[in-house]
Short mmCIF file of N, CA and C in Angstrom, two decimals:
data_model
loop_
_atom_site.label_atom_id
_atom_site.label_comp_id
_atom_site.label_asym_id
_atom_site.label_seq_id
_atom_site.Cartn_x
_atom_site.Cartn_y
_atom_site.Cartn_z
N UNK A 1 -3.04 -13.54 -14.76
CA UNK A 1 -4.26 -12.94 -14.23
C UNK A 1 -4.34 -13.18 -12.73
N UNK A 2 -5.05 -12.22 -11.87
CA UNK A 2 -5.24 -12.51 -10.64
C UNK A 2 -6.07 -13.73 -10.36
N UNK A 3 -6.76 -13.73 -10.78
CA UNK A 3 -7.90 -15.10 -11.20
C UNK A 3 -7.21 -16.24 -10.59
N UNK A 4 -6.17 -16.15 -11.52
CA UNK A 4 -5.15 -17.72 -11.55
C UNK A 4 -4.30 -17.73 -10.04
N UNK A 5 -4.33 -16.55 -9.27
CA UNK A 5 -3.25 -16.85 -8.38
C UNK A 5 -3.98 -17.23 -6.89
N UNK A 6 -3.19 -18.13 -6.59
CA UNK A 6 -3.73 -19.17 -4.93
C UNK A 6 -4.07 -18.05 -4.33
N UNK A 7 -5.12 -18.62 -3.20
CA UNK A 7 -5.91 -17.80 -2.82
C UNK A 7 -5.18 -17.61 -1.14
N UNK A 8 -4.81 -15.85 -1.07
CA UNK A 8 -3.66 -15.27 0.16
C UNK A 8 -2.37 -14.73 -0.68
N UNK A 9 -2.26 -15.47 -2.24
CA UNK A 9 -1.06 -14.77 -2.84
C UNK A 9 -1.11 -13.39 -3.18
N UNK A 10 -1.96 -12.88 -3.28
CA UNK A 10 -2.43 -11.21 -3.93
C UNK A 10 -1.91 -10.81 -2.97
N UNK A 11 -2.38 -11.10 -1.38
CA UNK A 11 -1.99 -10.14 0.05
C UNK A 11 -0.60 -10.53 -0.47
N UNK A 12 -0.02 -11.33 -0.16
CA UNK A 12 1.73 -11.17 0.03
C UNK A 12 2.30 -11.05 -0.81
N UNK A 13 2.06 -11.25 -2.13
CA UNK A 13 2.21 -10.26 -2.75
C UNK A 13 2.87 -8.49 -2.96
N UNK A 14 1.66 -8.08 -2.33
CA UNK A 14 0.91 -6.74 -2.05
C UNK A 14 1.90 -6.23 -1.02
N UNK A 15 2.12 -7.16 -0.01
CA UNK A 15 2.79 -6.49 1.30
C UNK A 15 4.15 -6.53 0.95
N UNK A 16 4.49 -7.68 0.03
CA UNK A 16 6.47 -7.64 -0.60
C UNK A 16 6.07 -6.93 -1.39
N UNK A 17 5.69 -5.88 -1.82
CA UNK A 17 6.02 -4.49 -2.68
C UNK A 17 6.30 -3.64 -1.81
N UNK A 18 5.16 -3.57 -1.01
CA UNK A 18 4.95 -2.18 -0.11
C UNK A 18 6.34 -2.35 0.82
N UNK A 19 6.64 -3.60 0.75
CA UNK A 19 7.74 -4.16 1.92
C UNK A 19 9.21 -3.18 2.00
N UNK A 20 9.31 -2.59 0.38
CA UNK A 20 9.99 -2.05 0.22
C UNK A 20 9.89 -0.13 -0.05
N UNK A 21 9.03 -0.16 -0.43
CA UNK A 21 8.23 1.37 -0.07
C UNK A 21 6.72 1.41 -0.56
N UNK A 22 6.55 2.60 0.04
CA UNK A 22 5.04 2.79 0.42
C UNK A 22 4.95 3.12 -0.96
N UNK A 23 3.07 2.64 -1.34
CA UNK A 23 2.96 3.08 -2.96
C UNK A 23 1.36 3.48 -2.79
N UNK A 24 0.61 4.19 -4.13
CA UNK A 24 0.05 4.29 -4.74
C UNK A 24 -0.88 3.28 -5.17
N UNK A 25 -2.18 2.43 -4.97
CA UNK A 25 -2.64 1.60 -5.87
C UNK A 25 -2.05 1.03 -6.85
N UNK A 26 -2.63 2.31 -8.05
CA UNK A 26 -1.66 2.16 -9.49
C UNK A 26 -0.47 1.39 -9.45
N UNK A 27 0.39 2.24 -8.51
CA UNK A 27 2.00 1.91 -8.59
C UNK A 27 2.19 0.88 -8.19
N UNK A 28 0.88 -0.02 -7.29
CA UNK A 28 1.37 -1.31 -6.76
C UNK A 28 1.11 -2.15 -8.09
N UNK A 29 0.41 -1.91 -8.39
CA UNK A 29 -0.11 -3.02 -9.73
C UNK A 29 0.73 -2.94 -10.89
N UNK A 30 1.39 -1.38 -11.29
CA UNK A 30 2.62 -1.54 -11.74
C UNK A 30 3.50 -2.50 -11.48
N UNK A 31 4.47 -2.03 -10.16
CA UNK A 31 5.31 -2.48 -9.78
C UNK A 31 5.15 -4.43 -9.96
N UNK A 32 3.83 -4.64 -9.67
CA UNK A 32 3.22 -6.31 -9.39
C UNK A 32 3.81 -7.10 -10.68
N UNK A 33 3.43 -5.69 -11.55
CA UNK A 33 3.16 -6.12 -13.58
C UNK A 33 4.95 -5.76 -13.72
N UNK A 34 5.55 -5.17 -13.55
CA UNK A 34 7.04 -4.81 -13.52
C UNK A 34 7.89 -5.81 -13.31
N UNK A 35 7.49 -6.62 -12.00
CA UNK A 35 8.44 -7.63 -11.06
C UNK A 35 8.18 -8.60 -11.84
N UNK A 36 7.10 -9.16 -11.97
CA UNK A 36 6.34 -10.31 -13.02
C UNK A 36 7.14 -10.42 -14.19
N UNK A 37 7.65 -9.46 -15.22
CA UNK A 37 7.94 -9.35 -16.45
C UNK A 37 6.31 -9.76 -16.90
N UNK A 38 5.21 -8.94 -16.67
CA UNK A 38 3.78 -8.97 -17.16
C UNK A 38 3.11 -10.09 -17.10
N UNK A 39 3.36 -10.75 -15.76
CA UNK A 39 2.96 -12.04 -15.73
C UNK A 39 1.51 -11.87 -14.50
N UNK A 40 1.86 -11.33 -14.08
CA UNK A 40 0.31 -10.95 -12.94
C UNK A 40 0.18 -9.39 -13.12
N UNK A 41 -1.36 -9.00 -13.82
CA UNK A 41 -1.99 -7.87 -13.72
C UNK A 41 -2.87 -7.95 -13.27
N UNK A 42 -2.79 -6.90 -12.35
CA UNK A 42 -4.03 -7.57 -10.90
C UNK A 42 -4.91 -5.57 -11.71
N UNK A 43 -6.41 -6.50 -11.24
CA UNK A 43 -7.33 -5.51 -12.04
C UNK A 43 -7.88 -4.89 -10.56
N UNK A 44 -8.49 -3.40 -11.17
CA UNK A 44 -8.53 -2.68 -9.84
C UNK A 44 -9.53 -3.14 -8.87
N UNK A 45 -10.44 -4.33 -9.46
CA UNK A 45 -11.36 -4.56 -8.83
C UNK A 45 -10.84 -5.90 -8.00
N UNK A 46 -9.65 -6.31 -7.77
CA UNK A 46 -9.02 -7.15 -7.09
C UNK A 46 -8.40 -6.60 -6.07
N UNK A 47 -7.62 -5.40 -6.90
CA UNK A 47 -6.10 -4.92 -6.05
C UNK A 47 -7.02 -4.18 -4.68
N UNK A 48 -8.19 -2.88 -4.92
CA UNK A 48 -8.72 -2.50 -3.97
C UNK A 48 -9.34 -3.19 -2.96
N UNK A 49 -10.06 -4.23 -3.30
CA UNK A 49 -10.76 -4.42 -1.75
C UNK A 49 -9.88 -4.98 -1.13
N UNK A 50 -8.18 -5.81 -1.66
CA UNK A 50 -7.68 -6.45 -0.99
C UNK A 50 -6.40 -5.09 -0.22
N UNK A 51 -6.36 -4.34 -0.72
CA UNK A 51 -5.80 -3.25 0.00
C UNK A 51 -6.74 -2.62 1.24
N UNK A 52 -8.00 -2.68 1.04
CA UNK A 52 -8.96 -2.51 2.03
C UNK A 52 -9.28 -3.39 3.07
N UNK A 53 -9.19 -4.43 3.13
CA UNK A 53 -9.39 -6.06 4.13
C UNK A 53 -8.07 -5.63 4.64
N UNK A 54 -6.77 -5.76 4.10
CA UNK A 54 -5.16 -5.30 4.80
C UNK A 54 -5.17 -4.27 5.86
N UNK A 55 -6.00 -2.98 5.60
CA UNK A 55 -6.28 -2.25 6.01
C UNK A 55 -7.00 -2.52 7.44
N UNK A 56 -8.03 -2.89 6.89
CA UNK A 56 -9.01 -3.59 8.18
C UNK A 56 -8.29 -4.72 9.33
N UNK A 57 -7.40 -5.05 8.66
CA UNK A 57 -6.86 -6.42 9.51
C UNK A 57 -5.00 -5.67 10.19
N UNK A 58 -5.18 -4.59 10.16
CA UNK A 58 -3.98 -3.75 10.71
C UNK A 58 -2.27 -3.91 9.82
N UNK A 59 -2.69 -4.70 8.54
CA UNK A 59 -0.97 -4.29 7.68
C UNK A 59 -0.70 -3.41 7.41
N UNK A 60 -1.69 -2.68 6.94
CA UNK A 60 -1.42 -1.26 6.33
C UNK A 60 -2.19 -0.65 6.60
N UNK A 61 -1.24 0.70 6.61
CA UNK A 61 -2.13 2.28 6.95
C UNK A 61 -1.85 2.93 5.62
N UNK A 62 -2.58 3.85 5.32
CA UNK A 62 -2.73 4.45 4.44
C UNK A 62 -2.94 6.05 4.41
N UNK A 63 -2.55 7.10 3.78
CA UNK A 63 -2.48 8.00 3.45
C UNK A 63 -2.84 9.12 2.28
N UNK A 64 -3.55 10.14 2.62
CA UNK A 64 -3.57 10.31 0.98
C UNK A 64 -2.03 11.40 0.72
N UNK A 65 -1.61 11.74 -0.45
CA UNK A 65 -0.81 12.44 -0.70
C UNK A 65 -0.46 12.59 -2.13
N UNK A 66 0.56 13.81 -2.86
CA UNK A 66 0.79 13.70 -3.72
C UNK A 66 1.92 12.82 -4.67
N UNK A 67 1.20 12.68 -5.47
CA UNK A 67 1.99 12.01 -6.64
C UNK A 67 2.75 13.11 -7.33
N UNK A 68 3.83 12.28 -8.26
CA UNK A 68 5.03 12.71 -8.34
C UNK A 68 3.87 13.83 -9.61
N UNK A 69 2.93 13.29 -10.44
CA UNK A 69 2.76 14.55 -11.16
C UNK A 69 1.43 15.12 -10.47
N UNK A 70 1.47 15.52 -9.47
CA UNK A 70 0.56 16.27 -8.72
C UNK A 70 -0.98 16.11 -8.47
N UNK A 71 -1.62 14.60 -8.65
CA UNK A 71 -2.44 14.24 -8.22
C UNK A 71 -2.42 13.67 -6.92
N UNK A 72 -3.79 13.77 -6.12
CA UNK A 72 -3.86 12.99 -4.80
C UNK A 72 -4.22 11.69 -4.85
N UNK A 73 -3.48 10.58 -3.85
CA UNK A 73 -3.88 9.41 -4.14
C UNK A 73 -3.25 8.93 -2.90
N UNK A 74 -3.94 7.69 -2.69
CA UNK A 74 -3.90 7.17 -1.02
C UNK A 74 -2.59 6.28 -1.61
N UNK A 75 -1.87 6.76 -0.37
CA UNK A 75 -0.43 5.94 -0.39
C UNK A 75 -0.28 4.85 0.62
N UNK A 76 0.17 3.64 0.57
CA UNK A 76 0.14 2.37 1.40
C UNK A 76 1.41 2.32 2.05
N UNK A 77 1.47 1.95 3.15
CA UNK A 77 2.58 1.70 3.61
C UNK A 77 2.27 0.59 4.76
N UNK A 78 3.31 -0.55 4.78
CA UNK A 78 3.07 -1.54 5.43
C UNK A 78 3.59 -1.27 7.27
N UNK A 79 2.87 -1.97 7.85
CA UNK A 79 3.03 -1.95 9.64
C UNK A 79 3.55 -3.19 9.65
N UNK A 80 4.11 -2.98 11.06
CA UNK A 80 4.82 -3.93 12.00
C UNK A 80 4.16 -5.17 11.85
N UNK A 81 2.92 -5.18 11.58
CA UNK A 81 1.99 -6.79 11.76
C UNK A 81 1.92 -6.98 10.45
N UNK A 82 2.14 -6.25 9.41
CA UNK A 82 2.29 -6.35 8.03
C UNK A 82 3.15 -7.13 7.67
N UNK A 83 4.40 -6.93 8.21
CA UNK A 83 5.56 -6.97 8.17
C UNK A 83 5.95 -8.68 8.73
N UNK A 84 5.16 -9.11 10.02
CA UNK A 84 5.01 -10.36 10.54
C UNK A 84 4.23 -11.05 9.27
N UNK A 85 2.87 -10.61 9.04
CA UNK A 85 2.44 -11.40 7.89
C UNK A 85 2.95 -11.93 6.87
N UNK A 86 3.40 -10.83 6.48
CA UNK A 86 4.36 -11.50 5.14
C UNK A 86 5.09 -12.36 5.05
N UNK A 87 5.83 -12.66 6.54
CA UNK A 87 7.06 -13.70 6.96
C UNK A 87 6.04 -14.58 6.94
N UNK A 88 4.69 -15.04 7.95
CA UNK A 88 4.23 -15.87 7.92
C UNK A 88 3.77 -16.68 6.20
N UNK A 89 3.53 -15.64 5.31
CA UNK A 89 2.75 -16.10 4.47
C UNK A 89 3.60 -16.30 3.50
N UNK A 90 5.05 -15.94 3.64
CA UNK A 90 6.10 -16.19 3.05
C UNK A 90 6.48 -18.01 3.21
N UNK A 91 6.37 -18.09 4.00
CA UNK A 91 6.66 -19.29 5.24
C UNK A 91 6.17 -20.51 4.55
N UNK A 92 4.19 -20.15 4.69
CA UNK A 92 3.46 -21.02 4.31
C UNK A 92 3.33 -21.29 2.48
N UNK A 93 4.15 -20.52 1.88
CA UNK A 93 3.82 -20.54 0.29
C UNK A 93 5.39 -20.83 0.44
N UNK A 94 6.27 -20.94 0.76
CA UNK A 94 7.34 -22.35 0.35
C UNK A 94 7.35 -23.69 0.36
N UNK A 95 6.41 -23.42 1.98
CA UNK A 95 6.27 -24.85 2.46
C UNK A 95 5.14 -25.37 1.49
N UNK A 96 3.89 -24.91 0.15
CA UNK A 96 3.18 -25.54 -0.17
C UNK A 96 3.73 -25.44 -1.45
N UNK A 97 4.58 -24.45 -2.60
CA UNK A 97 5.87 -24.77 -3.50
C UNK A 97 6.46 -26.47 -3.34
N UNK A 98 7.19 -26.63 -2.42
CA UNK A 98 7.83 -27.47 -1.93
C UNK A 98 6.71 -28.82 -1.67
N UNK A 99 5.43 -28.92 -1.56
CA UNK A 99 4.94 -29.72 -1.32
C UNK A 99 4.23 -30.20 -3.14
N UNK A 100 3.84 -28.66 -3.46
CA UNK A 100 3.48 -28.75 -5.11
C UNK A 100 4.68 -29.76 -6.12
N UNK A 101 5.82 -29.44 -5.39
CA UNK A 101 7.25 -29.65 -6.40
C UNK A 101 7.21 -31.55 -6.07
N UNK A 102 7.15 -31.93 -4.54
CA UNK A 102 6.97 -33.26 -4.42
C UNK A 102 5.66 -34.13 -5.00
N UNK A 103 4.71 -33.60 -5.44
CA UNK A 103 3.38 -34.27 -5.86
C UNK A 103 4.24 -34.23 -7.56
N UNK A 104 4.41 -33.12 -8.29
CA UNK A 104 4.59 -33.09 -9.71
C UNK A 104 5.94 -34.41 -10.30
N UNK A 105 7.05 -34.13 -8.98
CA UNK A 105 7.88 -35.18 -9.43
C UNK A 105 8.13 -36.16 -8.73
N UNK A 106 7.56 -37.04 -8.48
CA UNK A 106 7.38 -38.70 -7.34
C UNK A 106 8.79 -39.16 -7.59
N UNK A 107 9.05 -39.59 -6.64
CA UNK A 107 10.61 -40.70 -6.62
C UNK A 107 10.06 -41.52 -7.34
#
C-alpha cells in the first residue's frame, strides 16, 4: 500500500517510471503495480496530487493526448530538474537502506 511507503518514496518512485517514458496516470500506477510484482498499488487519491506538487515544483510537464485506445489523458513526462531529483532522492534512500540495514543487524 502507499500508506506503508516512507514519506518522498511515491515521488521517486513516480519519476523512475516516467524516467524511462512519459505515461498516463493509470499507466504509472500500472507500471508501479507491474515493477513491484503487486507489491505497491498506489490509489488515485495518492498518485494525483503527487503528480500535481511534481508538477508545481518543475519535474514534470504534462500533456494531454491520446491513448493507445483513443481516449484523452494527461501524459507525464519528466524534466531536466526531474531528472536531478531523482538522483538526489535516489542518493538519499540508499544512504537511509544502508543506515536501516546497520540498525537491524548490530556487529
Amino acid at each position: 500500500k502507499t500508506a506503508d511507503l516512507l514519506p518522498g518514496t511515491l515521488d521517486m518512485l513516480i519519476l523512475k517510471v516516467l524516467s524511462v517514458q512519459p505515461l498516463h496516470g493509470y499507466g504509472i500506477a500500472q507500471q508501479l503495480q507491474r515493477l513491484s510484482q503487486d507489491v505497491i498499488r498506489v490509489e488515485e487519491g495518492s498518485l494525483y496530487p503527487a503528480l500535481q506538487r511534481m508538477r508545481q515544483k518543475g519535474w514534470l510537464k504534462a500533456e494531454w493526448r491520446q491513448t493507445p485506445n483513443n481516449q484523452r489523458a494527461r501524459y507525464y513526462t519528466i524534466t531536466a530538474a526531474g531528472r536531478r531529483q531523482l538522483g538526489e532522492e535516489e542518493t538519499r534512500f540508499a544512504e537511509l537502506m544502508a543506515a536501516v540495514r546497520r540498525v537491524m543487524r548490530p556487529a
